[in-house]
Short mmCIF file of C-alpha atoms in Angstrom, two decimals:
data_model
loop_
_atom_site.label_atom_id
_atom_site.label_comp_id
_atom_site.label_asym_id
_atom_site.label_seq_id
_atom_site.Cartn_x
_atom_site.Cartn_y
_atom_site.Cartn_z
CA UNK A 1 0.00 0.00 0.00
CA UNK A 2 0.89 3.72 -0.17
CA UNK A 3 3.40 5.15 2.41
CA UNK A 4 2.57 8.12 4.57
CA UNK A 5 5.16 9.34 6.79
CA UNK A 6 4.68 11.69 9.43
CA UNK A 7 7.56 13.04 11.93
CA UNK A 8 8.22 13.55 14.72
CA UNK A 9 7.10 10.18 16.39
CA UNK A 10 7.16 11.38 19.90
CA UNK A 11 7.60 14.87 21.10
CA UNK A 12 7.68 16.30 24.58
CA UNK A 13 7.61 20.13 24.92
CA UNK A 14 6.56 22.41 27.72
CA UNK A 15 3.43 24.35 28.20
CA UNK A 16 3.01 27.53 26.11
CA UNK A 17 5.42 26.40 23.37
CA UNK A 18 4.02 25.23 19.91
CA UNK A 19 4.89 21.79 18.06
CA UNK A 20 4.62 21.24 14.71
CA UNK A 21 4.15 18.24 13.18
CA UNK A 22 4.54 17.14 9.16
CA UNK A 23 2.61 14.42 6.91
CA UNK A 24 4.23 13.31 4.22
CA UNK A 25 2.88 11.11 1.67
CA UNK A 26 6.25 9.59 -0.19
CA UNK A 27 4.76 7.51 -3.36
CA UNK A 28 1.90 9.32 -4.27
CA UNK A 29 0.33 12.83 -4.28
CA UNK A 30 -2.35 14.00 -2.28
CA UNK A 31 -4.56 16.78 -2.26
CA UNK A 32 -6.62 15.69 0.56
CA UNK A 33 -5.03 15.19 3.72
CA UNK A 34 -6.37 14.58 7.27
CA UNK A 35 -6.05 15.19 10.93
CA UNK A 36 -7.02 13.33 13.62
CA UNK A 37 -6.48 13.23 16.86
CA UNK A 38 -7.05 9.84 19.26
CA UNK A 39 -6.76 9.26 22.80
CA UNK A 40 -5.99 5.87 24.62
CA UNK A 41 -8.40 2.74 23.63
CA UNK A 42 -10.65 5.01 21.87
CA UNK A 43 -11.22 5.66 17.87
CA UNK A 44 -9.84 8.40 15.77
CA UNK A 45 -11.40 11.73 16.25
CA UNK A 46 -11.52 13.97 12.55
CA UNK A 47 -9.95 17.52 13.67
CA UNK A 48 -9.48 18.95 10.39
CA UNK A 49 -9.27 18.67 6.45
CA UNK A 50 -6.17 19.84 4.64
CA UNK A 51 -6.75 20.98 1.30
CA UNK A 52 -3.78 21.78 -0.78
CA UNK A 53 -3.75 24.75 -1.49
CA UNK A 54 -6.12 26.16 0.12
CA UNK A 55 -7.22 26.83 4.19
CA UNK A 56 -8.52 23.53 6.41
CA UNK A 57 -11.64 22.59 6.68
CA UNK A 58 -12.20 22.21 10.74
CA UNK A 59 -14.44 20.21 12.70
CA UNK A 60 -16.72 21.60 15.12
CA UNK A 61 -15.26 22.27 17.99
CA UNK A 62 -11.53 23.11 17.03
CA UNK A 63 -10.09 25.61 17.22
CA UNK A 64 -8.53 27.01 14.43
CA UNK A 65 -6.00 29.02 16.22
CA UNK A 66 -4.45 26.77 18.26
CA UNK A 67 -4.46 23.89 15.46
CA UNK A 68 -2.81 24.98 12.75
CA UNK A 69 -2.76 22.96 9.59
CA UNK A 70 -0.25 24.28 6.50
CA UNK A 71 -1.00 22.23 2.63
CA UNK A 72 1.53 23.97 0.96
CA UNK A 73 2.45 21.01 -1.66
CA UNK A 74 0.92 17.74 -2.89
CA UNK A 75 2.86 15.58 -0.56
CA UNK A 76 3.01 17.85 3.20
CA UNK A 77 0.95 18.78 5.05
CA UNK A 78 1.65 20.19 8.91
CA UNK A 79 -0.13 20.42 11.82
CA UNK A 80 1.32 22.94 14.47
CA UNK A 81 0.01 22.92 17.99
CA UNK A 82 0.35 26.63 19.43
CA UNK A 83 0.81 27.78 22.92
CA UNK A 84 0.55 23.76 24.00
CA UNK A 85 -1.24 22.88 27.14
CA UNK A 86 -1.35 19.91 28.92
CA UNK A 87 -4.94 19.25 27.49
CA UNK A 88 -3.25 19.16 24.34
CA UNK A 89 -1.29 15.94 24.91
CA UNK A 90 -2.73 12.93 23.09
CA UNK A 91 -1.91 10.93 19.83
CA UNK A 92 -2.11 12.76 16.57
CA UNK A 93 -2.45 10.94 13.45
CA UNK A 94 -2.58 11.71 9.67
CA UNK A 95 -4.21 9.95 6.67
CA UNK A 96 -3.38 11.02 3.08
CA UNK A 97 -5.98 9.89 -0.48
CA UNK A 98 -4.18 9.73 -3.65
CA UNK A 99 -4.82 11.78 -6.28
CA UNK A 100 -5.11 9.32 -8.41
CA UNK A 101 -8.02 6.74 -6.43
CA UNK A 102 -10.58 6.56 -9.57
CA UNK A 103 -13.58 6.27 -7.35
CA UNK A 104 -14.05 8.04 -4.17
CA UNK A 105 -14.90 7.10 -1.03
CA UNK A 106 -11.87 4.78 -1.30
CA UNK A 107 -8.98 4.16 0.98
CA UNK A 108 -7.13 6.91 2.94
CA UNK A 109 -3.31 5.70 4.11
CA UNK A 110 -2.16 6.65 7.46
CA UNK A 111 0.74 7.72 8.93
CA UNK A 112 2.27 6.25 11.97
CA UNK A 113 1.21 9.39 14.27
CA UNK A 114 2.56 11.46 16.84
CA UNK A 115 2.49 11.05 20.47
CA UNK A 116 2.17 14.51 22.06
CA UNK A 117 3.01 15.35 25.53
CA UNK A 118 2.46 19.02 27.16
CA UNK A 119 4.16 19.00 30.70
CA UNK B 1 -23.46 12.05 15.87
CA UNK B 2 -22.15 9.00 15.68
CA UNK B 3 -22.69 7.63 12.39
CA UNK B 4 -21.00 4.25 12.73
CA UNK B 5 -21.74 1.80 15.63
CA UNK B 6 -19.35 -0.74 16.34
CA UNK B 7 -19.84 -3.32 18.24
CA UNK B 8 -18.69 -4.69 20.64
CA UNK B 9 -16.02 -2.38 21.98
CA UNK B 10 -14.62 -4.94 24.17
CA UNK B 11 -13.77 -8.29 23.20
CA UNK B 12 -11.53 -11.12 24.86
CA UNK B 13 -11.12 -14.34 23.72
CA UNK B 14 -9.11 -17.31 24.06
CA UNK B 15 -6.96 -18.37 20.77
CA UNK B 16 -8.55 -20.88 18.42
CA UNK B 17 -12.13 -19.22 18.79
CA UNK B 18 -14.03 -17.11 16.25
CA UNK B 19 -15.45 -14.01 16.43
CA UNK B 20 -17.57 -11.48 14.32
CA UNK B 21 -17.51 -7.60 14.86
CA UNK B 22 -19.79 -5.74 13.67
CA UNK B 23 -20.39 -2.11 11.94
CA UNK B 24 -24.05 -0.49 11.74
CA UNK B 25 -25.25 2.65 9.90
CA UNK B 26 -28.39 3.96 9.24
CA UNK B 27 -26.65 5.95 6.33
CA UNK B 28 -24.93 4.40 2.92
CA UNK B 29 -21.78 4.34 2.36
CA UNK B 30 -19.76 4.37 -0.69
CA UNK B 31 -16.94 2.15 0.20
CA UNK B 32 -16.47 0.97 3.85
CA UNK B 33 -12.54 -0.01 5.04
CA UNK B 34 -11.19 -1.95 8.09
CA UNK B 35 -8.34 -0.86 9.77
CA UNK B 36 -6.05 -2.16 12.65
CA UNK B 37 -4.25 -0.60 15.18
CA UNK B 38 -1.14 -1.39 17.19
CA UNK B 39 -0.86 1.17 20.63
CA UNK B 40 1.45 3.79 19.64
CA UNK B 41 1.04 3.13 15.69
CA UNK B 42 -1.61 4.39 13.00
CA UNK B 43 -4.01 2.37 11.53
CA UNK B 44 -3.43 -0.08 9.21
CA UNK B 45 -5.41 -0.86 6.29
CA UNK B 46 -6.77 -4.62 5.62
CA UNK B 47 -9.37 -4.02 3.23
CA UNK B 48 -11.73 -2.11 1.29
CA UNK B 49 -15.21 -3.22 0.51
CA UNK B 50 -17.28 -1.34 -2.28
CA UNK B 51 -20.35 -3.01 -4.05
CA UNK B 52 -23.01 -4.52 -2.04
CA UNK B 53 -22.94 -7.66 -0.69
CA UNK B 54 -19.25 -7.98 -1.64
CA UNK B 55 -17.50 -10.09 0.30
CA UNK B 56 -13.52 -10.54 0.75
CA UNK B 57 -11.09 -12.66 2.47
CA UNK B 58 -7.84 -11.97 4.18
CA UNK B 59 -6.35 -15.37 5.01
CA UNK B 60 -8.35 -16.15 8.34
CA UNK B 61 -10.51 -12.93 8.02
CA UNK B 62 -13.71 -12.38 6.28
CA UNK B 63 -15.40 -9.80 5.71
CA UNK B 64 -18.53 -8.72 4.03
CA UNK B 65 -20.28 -5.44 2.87
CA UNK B 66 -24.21 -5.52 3.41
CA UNK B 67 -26.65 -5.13 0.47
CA UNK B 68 -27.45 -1.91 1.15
CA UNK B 69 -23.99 -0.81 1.71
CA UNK B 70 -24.83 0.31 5.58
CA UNK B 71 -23.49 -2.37 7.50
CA UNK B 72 -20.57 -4.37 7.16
CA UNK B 73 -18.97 -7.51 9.75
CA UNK B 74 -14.92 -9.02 10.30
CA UNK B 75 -15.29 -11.97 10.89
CA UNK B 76 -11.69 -13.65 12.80
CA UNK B 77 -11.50 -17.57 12.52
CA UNK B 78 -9.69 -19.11 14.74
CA UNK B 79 -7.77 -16.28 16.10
CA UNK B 80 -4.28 -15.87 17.22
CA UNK B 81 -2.71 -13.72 20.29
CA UNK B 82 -1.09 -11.74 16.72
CA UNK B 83 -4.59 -10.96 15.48
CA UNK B 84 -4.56 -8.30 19.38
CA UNK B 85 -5.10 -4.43 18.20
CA UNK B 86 -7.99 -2.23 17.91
CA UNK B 87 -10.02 -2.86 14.90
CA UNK B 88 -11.79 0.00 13.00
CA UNK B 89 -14.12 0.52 10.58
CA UNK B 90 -14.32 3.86 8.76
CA UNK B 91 -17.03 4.42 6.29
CA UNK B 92 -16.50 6.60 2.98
CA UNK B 93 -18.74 9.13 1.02
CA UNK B 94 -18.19 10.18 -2.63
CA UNK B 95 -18.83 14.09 -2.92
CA UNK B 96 -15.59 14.99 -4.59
CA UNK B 97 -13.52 17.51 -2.51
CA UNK B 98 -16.12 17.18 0.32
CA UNK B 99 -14.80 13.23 0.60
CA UNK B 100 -14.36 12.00 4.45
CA UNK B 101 -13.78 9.08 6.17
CA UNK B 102 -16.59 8.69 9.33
CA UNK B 103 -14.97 5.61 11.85
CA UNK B 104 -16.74 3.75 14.57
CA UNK B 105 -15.62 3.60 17.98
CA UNK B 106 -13.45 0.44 17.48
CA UNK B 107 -13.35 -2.51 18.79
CA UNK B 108 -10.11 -4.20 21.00
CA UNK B 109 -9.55 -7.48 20.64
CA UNK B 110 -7.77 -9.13 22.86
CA UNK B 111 -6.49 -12.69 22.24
CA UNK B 112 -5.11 -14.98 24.95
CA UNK B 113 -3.11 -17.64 24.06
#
């Protein structure tokens, strides 16, 4: 299947600081990525779509602000965490389509996430 | 709203026993995948199910899309303490840029050898 990287793996920072974190998908392009965010034993929460190109599409609920998604090419797209709480610590993952899935609805590729912690 | 119920959330079972989990809509979906997940990894893909009433197999895992493309079951025979990780279904509409995947709680499967 498709490879979607995403970096870093683990990150600890302290409270107030921001974190970013990339997506990259390495053997195909995508204009769609996505952002979720999952805490322990439970499913994957959507936080936001990242439209190359062009600004995120957020879920209800977050806050554009503080999550701050960048889609500057067909393969990146970043997440940065501003002014990082505690709160904010959990497991962020990403899932990238490829451009080139003839019908839609298919398969989205993941990348191995990010595990977050605000101290 | 939850669009996709999983069920159950919890399951443990000894290895060599089957088991069936299930994913419920009241909406249709496109294409419906399964995913598992290792703790501290993303989601892996294991299939993708499209036309009603398809059904696939992985090796030891089945699994079928309903008629009406709103419901779809894994069925795990004979499982193995390997086949331990949260299982996810995640249900896909068409609508062009507007495309998004809509998962279901999971379901953690734990097997014992």
């Amino acid at each position: 299947g498709a490879v979607v990287s995403q970096h870093p793996s683990w990150v600890i920072c302290k409270s107030g600081t921001s974190v970013k974190i990339e997506c990259r998908s390495l053997d195909f392009q995508a204009t769609t990525m996505f952002w979720y965010r999952q805490f322990p034993k439970q499913s994957l929460m959507l936080m936001a779509t990242s439209n190359e190109g062009s600004k995120a599409t957020y879920e209800q609920g977050v806050e554009k602000d503080k999550f701050l998604i960048n889609h500057a090419s067909l393969t990146l797209s970043t997440l940065t965490v501003t002014s990082a709480h505690p709160e904010d610590s959990s497991f962020y993952i990403c899932s990238a389509r490829d451009l080139r899935a003839v019908v839609w609805g298919t398969e989205a590729f993941f990348g191995q996430g990010t595990r977050l912690t605000v101290v | 709203t939850q669009l996709l119920e999983q069920s159950p959330q919890f399951l443990s079972i000894q290895e060599g026993e089957n088991l069936t989990v299930y994913c419920n809509s009241s909406s249709v979906f496109s294409s419906l995948q399964w995913y598992r997940q290792e703790p501290g990894e993303g989601p892996v893909l294991l299939v993708t199910v499209v036309t009603g009433g398809e059904v696939k197999k992985l090796k030891r895992l089945t699994f079928q899309f309903g008629d009406a493309r709103k419901d779809s079951s894994l069925h795990i025979t004979a499982a193995q303490p390997g086949d331990t990780g949260l299982y996810l279904c995640a249900g896909g509409r068409s609508g062009g840029s507007n495309y998004k995947l809509t998962f279901g709680k999971g379901t953690l499967l734990t097997v014992n050898p």
